[in-house]
Every structure is written in C-alpha cells, then in structure tokens.
Amino acid sequence: MFAPLVTCLQPYVSHKGGNTTLAFALSLMAVAGAVGGAVDIHAAYSVRAQLQDAMDASVLGGLRQEQSQRSDAATRIFKSNLPASMSVTPKYVTDQTTLTGTAVYDSPTVLLGLLGISSFKISVTATAIGKASSQGPCIQVLDPSGSQALLVNSGAKITAPNCEIQVRSKGNPAAIFNSGSSLNFKKVCIEGSNVIRNSTTVDRLSLSCPTVADQWAALIPTVASTPCTMSNGNYNTSSVSLSPGVYCGWFNFNNSSAAVSFAPGLYVIRNGGWNVNGGTWTGKGVTFYFEDTSKIQFNSGISADLTAPDTGTYKNLLFFEKPGLAKTDFIFNNAVANHMDGVIWLPSRNVTFNAQSKMSSDKLSMVMNRLILNNTTWNLEPITASSGTSGALTNIRLLK
C-alpha cells in the first residue's frame, strides 16, 4: 500500500546520515499521510454532501410524476444537480406512495494516492414518501335541478363497493329507487333532500350531501376539427376492421355476429352516429369523440371489450364529447357482456342503460347529465381524475 511513498523516500533511507535521516524519512511519511488524509477526507465529505443533496432532490421530484415515469424523472434530476465530470448512475425503486434511490461513487484521492489509497467509495440513499389523495366519485350525475336525475328501476344491480356515486340534483325528487334494485356503492351522495324509495333499501345513502365539481372537465383536451375520413356506410360482413379517423354521417353495423376490431387511436364521430345491431367489439387504446350531438346507439346483443389509452393526449378517455352541447339522449341496449376501462365523459347526455346491460370494469368513471338504469348488472372498480397523475400524492416529503 505504501510502495509509492517508500519509493519516493528511498534516497533518505540510504543517506549516510544513518538513523537521523531514516527517522526523518519515517516522520515525513507519517506527516504526509496525516495531512493528505485530512485533505482527501474533507474532499470526500464535500462530495458525499453533494451526492446526498442530489439524491434528496431526485426522489422528491421523481415521486411527483406518474409511477411509470418516476425513475427516469428522478435520474434526470439527480444528474442535473451534479457536475458533468462526476459520472454516477443512480438506481430507484418505487411503489404507489414511495420512491427510494441509491447511488455509489468512487471519489478519487490526491495525496492519499501516495499511500496507495486511490479513492473512497461513497454511498448515498434517500426515500421520499407521499400520501395517496382520497378518491373522488366514479359516477357523477350533473343535472342540478332535474326531477329524478337518477332513476334506478327494477332489475338494476350494481356491485361497486369502492365507488361513490354523486347526484347534483336538488329536484323533487332528485332520485327514484324502485323495488327490485340493488346498489352496493361505497356511498350514494344526493345533493337534494328528497328522493323516492319504492319498497327498497338503499345502503349508504346520504341526502343533502355536498357534491364535488366535475372532476374530469379541466382535463378534457380540445380536438381540432379535420376533414371527414369516412362518410356514411353500412357494415354487413362478419369481420370489420376500423382505423382512427373522422366518421361523418350515419354508419350501420348490421351483422349481429360480426367481429369488429378497432386499431388504437381517436375515432371522431360527426353529424350523425353509429347504429350498432349486435356483434363483438374489441379495441385497446381507443377513444371515441363526439364532435356534436352525434352518438353511438348500442342495440341488441352487443358485446364490447374496449380500453382507453393509458398514455398520451387522450389518456383514460374512452368516450367523450365536445363541451357545451345541447342535452340529448344516449342509449345502451341489451349488452350481453361489456368490459370497458376508462372514462365515459358525456355531461350533456341523458344516458340510459336498458335491459340486460351488463358491464364490468377494472377502472371506470362516468360523467353524464342524467342517468337511468334498467335491469343492469354491473361490477365496477373506480378510476378518478387523480389516478396515476402527479396529483395522486400529497404531502410528499423525505423519509428520515
């Protein structure tokens, strides 16, 4: 370990001055080691403090991002807080509410190199933690004054124990719950004080309950108007493959056993609508946008497996419309097996789910003007506007 310094001091050791020279050589070695050690150790402490500050900043900043983007964001923050000459690659581990980072760096020495100590290994770590914000409602009925803005008829069965439904209406009655219905919500929040319960019990019903503003409205993107891609059409074959574009006029899906597949992307529906007479629809990463009072009317026997994009401009949006449209109806009829993941944002529509409207979802949110449920069978898990976004965590801090 001391070979470099011994070589340097060899002339003193062989000097004819004998013991005095040897003693001086040895004392010089000790002094050099002490002074060099103090200088290099102080430098290493400074480097460690710089690394720790960078790591603290990286986990705090990274945790504010979506979970899938935290490591990349934290790495950028970490490196931006260090000089370009300092080459070190951090590693991160994250879960829903925490982000932990570690980094190891060999800090070079100067004077201690004479004693064979070329570097100090410095390790830093930091963990940031946040608090998951409370979820908003997964179903919002926005009509503020309509009588029976929510109408639940016989045969309606909804299992959504983690989902809250909010009805803004103060009408008389604001909602009607008819016999033979079964609602298993986390909470049924009605802003009005008057409802009708016809021989039925509504669990976790709260009247005069304050509702929140439309949680998705501020996140709805503006869609630029572009020329029509397709105009009016009939699909009669057993297999139909559609691509994103602007669909103008009326389109009829006439084959009740057709397999209709959608490529990922945005489907704009303008000046008409789609009339769907059964079949099976599949699409992943798809969004349907209603530019005006156009609609999709799902008729008998439809089976749909549709999932919204999980990234990009239309993240989480499955069905949405241009804001500020006139109030119109939107009807789902006799869906034998629907699986839909994403947001159905139709604040101008009076939405009706009719006989045998079966629905399951791993993450669903609905916003509409009014809602009628007839003989529906739903199993739902919620998605809210804060889900998977930087707003999903609050009180982000370092875990000491």
Short mmCIF file of C-alpha atoms in Angstrom, two decimals:
data_model
loop_
_atom_site.label_atom_id
_atom_site.label_comp_id
_atom_site.label_asym_id
_atom_site.label_seq_id
_atom_site.Cartn_x
_atom_site.Cartn_y
_atom_site.Cartn_z
CA MET A 1 0.00 0.00 0.00
CA PHE A 2 2.87 2.37 0.85
CA ALA A 3 5.03 1.41 -2.15
CA PRO A 4 4.72 4.76 -3.97
CA LEU A 5 5.75 6.78 -0.92
CA VAL A 6 8.53 4.32 0.01
CA THR A 7 9.99 4.66 -3.47
CA CYS A 8 9.83 8.44 -3.15
CA LEU A 9 11.66 8.37 0.21
CA GLN A 10 14.30 5.76 -0.74
CA PRO A 11 17.11 8.39 -1.09
CA TYR A 12 16.56 9.44 2.51
CA VAL A 13 16.71 5.88 3.73
CA SER A 14 20.07 5.22 2.02
CA HIS A 15 21.62 8.54 3.06
CA LYS A 16 24.87 8.27 5.03
CA GLY A 17 23.34 10.30 7.81
CA GLY A 18 22.13 6.99 9.13
CA ASN A 19 19.45 6.85 11.81
CA THR A 20 18.74 10.57 11.76
CA THR A 21 17.93 10.54 8.08
CA LEU A 22 15.87 7.36 8.44
CA ALA A 23 13.92 8.88 11.31
CA PHE A 24 13.25 11.98 9.25
CA ALA A 25 12.08 9.85 6.34
CA LEU A 26 9.69 7.89 8.51
CA SER A 27 8.34 11.01 10.19
CA LEU A 28 7.84 12.62 6.79
CA MET A 29 5.82 9.56 5.76
CA ALA A 30 3.59 9.95 8.80
CA VAL A 31 3.16 13.69 8.30
CA ALA A 32 2.33 13.21 4.60
CA GLY A 33 -0.20 10.53 5.48
CA ALA A 34 -1.87 12.67 8.13
CA VAL A 35 -2.01 15.84 6.05
CA GLY A 36 -3.01 14.00 2.88
CA GLY A 37 -5.64 12.04 4.73
CA ALA A 38 -7.19 15.17 6.19
CA VAL A 39 -7.32 16.91 2.81
CA ASP A 40 -8.76 13.94 0.93
CA ILE A 41 -11.25 13.03 3.65
CA HIS A 42 -12.54 16.60 3.72
CA ALA A 43 -12.93 16.49 -0.05
CA ALA A 44 -14.79 13.17 0.20
CA TYR A 45 -17.20 14.62 2.77
CA SER A 46 -17.92 17.50 0.41
CA VAL A 47 -18.58 15.09 -2.46
CA ARG A 48 -20.84 12.99 -0.26
CA ALA A 49 -22.88 16.05 0.75
CA GLN A 50 -23.24 16.99 -2.92
CA LEU A 51 -24.38 13.46 -3.81
CA GLN A 52 -26.85 13.36 -0.93
CA ASP A 53 -28.39 16.70 -1.89
CA ALA A 54 -28.77 15.48 -5.47
CA MET A 55 -30.35 12.22 -4.32
CA ASP A 56 -32.79 14.01 -1.97
CA ALA A 57 -33.89 16.33 -4.77
CA SER A 58 -34.28 13.45 -7.21
CA VAL A 59 -36.63 11.34 -5.08
CA LEU A 60 -38.73 14.35 -4.10
CA GLY A 61 -39.11 15.42 -7.71
CA GLY A 62 -39.49 11.91 -9.09
CA LEU A 63 -42.31 10.98 -6.72
CA ARG A 64 -44.43 13.80 -8.16
CA GLN A 65 -44.53 12.02 -11.52
CA GLU A 66 -46.63 9.12 -12.69
CA GLN A 67 -45.40 5.86 -11.22
CA SER A 68 -44.10 4.53 -14.55
CA GLN A 69 -42.08 7.71 -15.15
CA ARG A 70 -40.60 8.26 -11.69
CA SER A 71 -37.23 6.53 -12.19
CA ASP A 72 -36.45 8.38 -15.42
CA ALA A 73 -37.51 11.72 -13.97
CA ALA A 74 -35.50 11.15 -10.78
CA THR A 75 -32.40 10.19 -12.78
CA ARG A 76 -32.59 13.42 -14.77
CA ILE A 77 -32.94 15.49 -11.60
CA PHE A 78 -30.06 13.66 -9.92
CA LYS A 79 -27.64 14.20 -12.80
CA SER A 80 -28.67 17.83 -13.27
CA ASN A 81 -27.51 18.54 -9.71
CA LEU A 82 -24.00 17.17 -10.30
CA PRO A 83 -21.11 18.39 -12.46
CA ALA A 84 -20.76 16.66 -15.81
CA SER A 85 -17.37 15.32 -14.76
CA MET A 86 -18.94 13.24 -11.99
CA SER A 87 -20.08 10.02 -13.64
CA VAL A 88 -22.51 8.09 -11.44
CA THR A 89 -25.69 6.20 -12.28
CA PRO A 90 -28.39 6.09 -9.57
CA LYS A 91 -30.89 3.27 -9.08
CA TYR A 92 -34.51 3.69 -8.00
CA VAL A 93 -37.28 1.51 -6.61
CA THR A 94 -40.86 2.78 -6.36
CA ASP A 95 -44.30 1.68 -5.26
CA GLN A 96 -47.60 3.51 -5.01
CA THR A 97 -46.50 6.02 -2.36
CA THR A 98 -42.69 5.87 -2.10
CA LEU A 99 -39.57 6.32 -4.21
CA THR A 100 -36.16 5.14 -2.96
CA GLY A 101 -32.89 5.98 -4.67
CA THR A 102 -29.31 4.78 -4.14
CA ALA A 103 -26.01 5.74 -5.73
CA VAL A 104 -22.39 4.62 -5.30
CA TYR A 105 -19.42 6.74 -6.36
CA ASP A 106 -15.64 6.23 -6.16
CA SER A 107 -14.32 9.62 -5.08
CA PRO A 108 -10.67 9.94 -6.19
CA THR A 109 -7.99 10.98 -3.71
CA VAL A 110 -4.96 13.20 -4.30
CA LEU A 111 -2.39 12.97 -1.53
CA LEU A 112 -3.52 9.61 -0.20
CA GLY A 113 -2.73 8.19 -3.61
CA LEU A 114 0.91 8.33 -2.47
CA LEU A 115 -0.05 5.77 0.17
CA GLY A 116 -1.83 3.55 -2.33
CA ILE A 117 -5.35 4.77 -1.47
CA SER A 118 -6.68 5.86 -4.85
CA SER A 119 -10.33 6.51 -3.95
CA PHE A 120 -13.05 6.47 -1.30
CA LYS A 121 -16.26 4.54 -2.03
CA ILE A 122 -19.20 6.82 -1.19
CA SER A 123 -22.77 5.52 -0.96
CA VAL A 124 -25.92 7.64 -0.56
CA THR A 125 -29.59 6.76 -0.32
CA ALA A 126 -32.86 8.63 0.13
CA THR A 127 -36.56 7.78 0.27
CA ALA A 128 -39.45 10.12 -0.46
CA ILE A 129 -42.95 9.27 0.69
CA GLY A 130 -46.33 10.77 -0.15
CA LYS A 131 -49.91 10.34 0.92
CA ALA A 132 -52.46 8.99 -1.53
CA SER A 133 -55.21 11.55 -2.01
CA SER A 134 -58.77 10.46 -1.40
CA GLN A 135 -60.59 9.31 -4.50
CA GLY A 136 -63.40 11.34 -5.93
CA PRO A 137 -66.66 9.87 -7.20
CA CYS A 138 -66.56 7.38 -10.05
CA ILE A 139 -70.08 8.28 -11.24
CA GLN A 140 -71.30 11.90 -11.41
CA VAL A 141 -74.81 12.93 -12.46
CA LEU A 142 -74.64 16.66 -13.13
CA ASP A 143 -78.21 17.94 -13.73
CA PRO A 144 -78.59 20.42 -10.84
CA SER A 145 -82.36 20.69 -10.76
CA GLY A 146 -83.90 17.85 -12.75
CA SER A 147 -86.58 15.69 -11.22
CA GLN A 148 -85.39 12.07 -10.98
CA ALA A 149 -81.98 12.91 -12.39
CA LEU A 150 -81.10 9.41 -11.21
CA LEU A 151 -83.68 6.72 -11.89
CA VAL A 152 -82.95 3.18 -10.73
CA ASN A 153 -85.55 0.68 -11.91
CA SER A 154 -86.30 -2.92 -11.09
CA GLY A 155 -83.55 -5.35 -12.00
CA ALA A 156 -80.72 -2.86 -11.70
CA LYS A 157 -77.88 -4.49 -9.80
CA ILE A 158 -74.57 -2.71 -9.27
CA THR A 159 -71.63 -4.06 -7.29
CA ALA A 160 -69.12 -1.26 -6.79
CA PRO A 161 -68.01 -1.24 -3.14
CA ASN A 162 -65.08 1.10 -3.84
CA CYS A 163 -67.07 3.50 -5.98
CA GLU A 164 -69.04 6.59 -4.91
CA ILE A 165 -71.92 7.93 -6.99
CA GLN A 166 -72.82 11.62 -6.68
CA VAL A 167 -76.05 13.21 -7.90
CA ARG A 168 -76.04 17.02 -8.00
CA SER A 169 -79.80 17.46 -8.42
CA LYS A 170 -81.90 19.25 -5.82
CA GLY A 171 -85.08 18.40 -7.69
CA ASN A 172 -88.15 16.90 -6.05
CA PRO A 173 -87.41 14.06 -6.17
CA ALA A 174 -83.74 14.20 -7.04
CA ALA A 175 -83.66 10.42 -7.44
CA ILE A 176 -86.01 7.44 -7.54
CA PHE A 177 -85.06 3.96 -6.38
CA ASN A 178 -87.61 1.31 -7.35
CA SER A 179 -88.19 -2.11 -5.85
CA GLY A 180 -86.14 -4.98 -7.15
CA SER A 181 -82.99 -2.90 -7.48
CA SER A 182 -79.75 -3.49 -5.60
CA LEU A 183 -76.98 -0.92 -5.23
CA ASN A 184 -73.72 -1.72 -3.48
CA PHE A 185 -71.80 1.55 -3.66
CA LYS A 186 -69.23 2.93 -1.26
CA LYS A 187 -71.61 5.89 -0.94
CA VAL A 188 -74.70 7.22 -2.68
CA CYS A 189 -74.43 11.01 -2.31
CA ILE A 190 -77.52 13.04 -3.30
CA GLU A 191 -77.25 16.83 -3.04
CA GLY A 192 -81.02 17.19 -2.78
CA SER A 193 -83.02 16.23 0.28
CA ASN A 194 -85.92 14.47 -1.46
CA VAL A 195 -85.83 11.01 -3.02
CA ILE A 196 -88.36 8.24 -3.53
CA ARG A 197 -87.65 4.72 -2.32
CA ASN A 198 -90.31 2.32 -3.56
CA SER A 199 -90.16 -0.72 -1.30
CA THR A 200 -86.39 -0.84 -1.41
CA THR A 201 -83.48 -0.06 0.88
CA VAL A 202 -80.57 1.98 -0.43
CA ASP A 203 -77.44 1.25 1.56
CA ARG A 204 -75.07 4.10 2.40
CA LEU A 205 -77.47 6.71 1.05
CA SER A 206 -76.63 10.28 2.08
CA LEU A 207 -79.12 13.12 1.42
CA SER A 208 -78.28 16.85 1.40
CA CYS A 209 -74.80 15.61 0.62
CA PRO A 210 -72.34 18.14 -0.88
CA THR A 211 -71.09 17.05 -4.29
CA VAL A 212 -67.83 17.99 -5.96
CA ALA A 213 -67.32 19.73 -9.28
CA ASP A 214 -66.93 17.65 -12.41
CA GLN A 215 -63.50 16.16 -11.74
CA TRP A 216 -62.71 15.49 -15.40
CA ALA A 217 -63.84 18.76 -17.04
CA ALA A 218 -60.50 20.53 -16.65
CA LEU A 219 -58.64 17.57 -18.15
CA ILE A 220 -60.66 17.26 -21.36
CA PRO A 221 -58.47 18.11 -24.38
CA THR A 222 -59.58 20.25 -27.29
CA VAL A 223 -59.90 18.28 -30.52
CA ALA A 224 -59.13 20.15 -33.74
CA SER A 225 -61.72 19.82 -36.48
CA THR A 226 -60.34 17.99 -39.51
CA PRO A 227 -61.90 16.77 -42.79
CA CYS A 228 -64.00 13.63 -42.90
CA THR A 229 -62.15 10.36 -43.36
CA MET A 230 -65.30 8.28 -43.95
CA SER A 231 -68.84 9.34 -44.84
CA ASN A 232 -71.94 7.18 -44.29
CA GLY A 233 -71.68 3.45 -44.57
CA ASN A 234 -73.05 0.00 -43.87
CA TYR A 235 -71.02 -2.83 -42.41
CA ASN A 236 -72.60 -6.18 -43.20
CA THR A 237 -69.67 -8.59 -43.19
CA SER A 238 -68.71 -10.93 -40.38
CA SER A 239 -65.37 -9.23 -39.85
CA VAL A 240 -64.81 -5.47 -39.73
CA SER A 241 -61.51 -3.68 -39.03
CA LEU A 242 -61.65 0.07 -38.39
CA SER A 243 -58.91 2.67 -38.17
CA PRO A 244 -58.83 6.03 -36.38
CA GLY A 245 -60.29 8.94 -38.30
CA VAL A 246 -63.28 11.26 -38.71
CA TYR A 247 -66.53 9.38 -39.37
CA CYS A 248 -69.21 11.68 -40.79
CA GLY A 249 -72.90 10.83 -41.15
CA TRP A 250 -74.56 7.55 -40.23
CA PHE A 251 -72.93 4.14 -40.06
CA ASN A 252 -74.88 0.93 -39.55
CA PHE A 253 -73.36 -2.23 -38.14
CA ASN A 254 -75.91 -4.76 -39.37
CA ASN A 255 -74.35 -8.17 -38.80
CA SER A 256 -75.38 -9.34 -35.34
CA SER A 257 -72.45 -11.77 -35.15
CA ALA A 258 -69.79 -9.51 -36.65
CA ALA A 259 -66.37 -9.21 -35.05
CA VAL A 260 -65.48 -5.51 -35.13
CA SER A 261 -61.92 -4.56 -34.21
CA PHE A 262 -60.56 -1.06 -33.62
CA ALA A 263 -56.95 -0.05 -34.11
CA PRO A 264 -55.59 2.21 -31.34
CA GLY A 265 -56.32 5.91 -31.72
CA LEU A 266 -59.03 8.59 -31.86
CA TYR A 267 -62.38 7.99 -33.58
CA VAL A 268 -64.24 11.24 -34.24
CA ILE A 269 -67.99 10.90 -34.80
CA ARG A 270 -69.60 13.87 -36.56
CA ASN A 271 -73.04 14.86 -37.85
CA GLY A 272 -74.79 11.54 -37.37
CA GLY A 273 -73.90 8.45 -35.41
CA TRP A 274 -73.34 4.73 -35.32
CA ASN A 275 -76.22 2.29 -35.12
CA VAL A 276 -74.92 -0.98 -33.69
CA ASN A 277 -77.06 -4.11 -34.04
CA GLY A 278 -75.10 -6.65 -32.06
CA GLY A 279 -71.73 -8.20 -32.66
CA THR A 280 -68.47 -8.17 -30.74
CA TRP A 281 -66.34 -5.04 -30.45
CA THR A 282 -62.71 -5.11 -29.36
CA GLY A 283 -60.23 -2.27 -29.08
CA LYS A 284 -57.29 -1.38 -26.86
CA GLY A 285 -56.02 2.17 -26.60
CA VAL A 286 -59.12 3.59 -28.31
CA THR A 287 -61.05 6.82 -27.78
CA PHE A 288 -64.44 7.79 -29.24
CA TYR A 289 -65.08 11.54 -29.51
CA PHE A 290 -68.49 13.06 -30.27
CA GLU A 291 -67.91 16.37 -32.03
CA ASP A 292 -71.60 17.32 -31.83
CA THR A 293 -74.81 15.64 -30.69
CA SER A 294 -73.84 12.55 -32.67
CA LYS A 295 -73.99 9.28 -30.78
CA ILE A 296 -73.41 5.57 -30.76
CA GLN A 297 -76.59 3.60 -30.13
CA PHE A 298 -75.81 0.12 -28.91
CA ASN A 299 -78.71 -2.17 -29.72
CA SER A 300 -79.44 -5.83 -29.06
CA GLY A 301 -76.76 -8.30 -28.12
CA ILE A 302 -73.63 -6.15 -28.22
CA SER A 303 -70.51 -7.48 -26.52
CA ALA A 304 -67.71 -4.95 -26.18
CA ASP A 305 -64.20 -5.12 -24.78
CA LEU A 306 -62.86 -1.57 -25.03
CA THR A 307 -59.95 0.04 -23.20
CA ALA A 308 -58.88 3.68 -23.24
CA PRO A 309 -55.25 4.74 -23.85
CA ASP A 310 -53.04 4.75 -20.77
CA THR A 311 -50.72 7.46 -22.08
CA GLY A 312 -50.83 10.49 -24.34
CA THR A 313 -53.32 13.27 -25.05
CA TYR A 314 -56.37 11.05 -24.59
CA LYS A 315 -55.13 9.13 -21.59
CA ASN A 316 -58.01 7.35 -19.79
CA LEU A 317 -60.65 8.78 -22.17
CA LEU A 318 -62.86 6.07 -23.68
CA PHE A 319 -65.94 8.13 -24.68
CA PHE A 320 -66.03 11.92 -24.51
CA GLU A 321 -67.79 14.80 -26.19
CA LYS A 322 -67.27 18.42 -27.09
CA PRO A 323 -68.12 20.59 -24.07
CA GLY A 324 -71.28 22.70 -24.04
CA LEU A 325 -73.50 20.59 -26.29
CA ALA A 326 -77.31 20.62 -26.16
CA LYS A 327 -78.88 17.98 -23.94
CA THR A 328 -79.64 14.74 -25.82
CA ASP A 329 -80.16 11.04 -25.12
CA PHE A 330 -77.53 8.31 -25.27
CA ILE A 331 -78.75 4.71 -25.02
CA PHE A 332 -77.07 1.39 -24.28
CA ASN A 333 -79.41 -1.54 -25.03
CA ASN A 334 -79.04 -5.20 -24.17
CA ALA A 335 -75.28 -5.51 -23.77
CA VAL A 336 -74.61 -9.18 -23.16
CA ALA A 337 -71.04 -8.71 -21.90
CA ASN A 338 -69.37 -5.31 -21.84
CA HIS A 339 -65.93 -4.76 -20.40
CA MET A 340 -64.95 -1.10 -20.58
CA ASP A 341 -61.98 0.55 -18.92
CA GLY A 342 -61.65 4.32 -18.94
CA VAL A 343 -63.69 7.48 -18.65
CA ILE A 344 -67.14 7.97 -20.16
CA TRP A 345 -67.44 11.79 -20.14
CA LEU A 346 -70.85 12.77 -21.55
CA PRO A 347 -72.01 15.75 -19.44
CA SER A 348 -74.70 16.80 -21.93
CA ARG A 349 -76.24 13.35 -22.32
CA ASN A 350 -79.16 11.71 -20.61
CA VAL A 351 -77.73 8.21 -20.51
CA THR A 352 -79.92 5.11 -20.33
CA PHE A 353 -78.72 1.57 -19.76
CA ASN A 354 -81.54 -0.77 -20.74
CA ALA A 355 -82.41 -4.44 -20.41
CA GLN A 356 -79.51 -6.79 -19.74
CA SER A 357 -76.91 -4.04 -19.91
CA LYS A 358 -74.06 -5.98 -18.39
CA MET A 359 -70.88 -4.12 -17.55
CA SER A 360 -67.63 -4.97 -15.83
CA SER A 361 -64.62 -2.74 -15.42
CA ASP A 362 -61.29 -2.67 -13.65
CA LYS A 363 -61.24 1.14 -13.79
CA LEU A 364 -64.21 3.21 -14.85
CA SER A 365 -65.52 6.72 -14.34
CA MET A 366 -68.75 8.15 -15.74
CA VAL A 367 -69.99 11.73 -16.04
CA MET A 368 -73.43 12.43 -17.52
CA ASN A 369 -76.35 14.85 -17.25
CA ARG A 370 -78.90 12.25 -16.16
CA LEU A 371 -78.77 8.51 -15.62
CA ILE A 372 -81.42 5.79 -15.98
CA LEU A 373 -80.63 2.20 -15.01
CA ASN A 374 -82.96 -0.54 -16.25
CA ASN A 375 -82.19 -4.17 -15.47
CA THR A 376 -78.44 -3.64 -15.46
CA THR A 377 -75.75 -5.86 -13.99
CA TRP A 378 -72.52 -4.03 -13.24
CA ASN A 379 -69.29 -4.90 -11.45
CA LEU A 380 -67.11 -1.81 -11.28
CA GLU A 381 -63.83 -0.56 -9.89
CA PRO A 382 -63.18 3.19 -9.97
CA ILE A 383 -60.75 5.38 -11.78
CA THR A 384 -60.63 9.06 -10.79
CA ALA A 385 -59.03 12.16 -12.23
CA SER A 386 -56.17 11.90 -9.73
CA SER A 387 -55.42 8.27 -10.53
CA GLY A 388 -51.94 7.79 -11.88
CA THR A 389 -51.14 11.51 -12.04
CA SER A 390 -48.81 13.79 -10.13
CA GLY A 391 -51.83 14.90 -8.15
CA ALA A 392 -52.35 11.40 -6.81
CA LEU A 393 -49.93 12.00 -3.92
CA THR A 394 -49.91 14.81 -1.42
CA ASN A 395 -47.63 15.77 1.47
CA ILE A 396 -44.54 14.48 -0.34
CA ARG A 397 -41.52 14.54 1.97
CA LEU A 398 -38.24 12.81 2.74
CA LEU A 399 -38.46 9.78 4.97
CA LYS A 400 -35.84 10.21 7.66
#
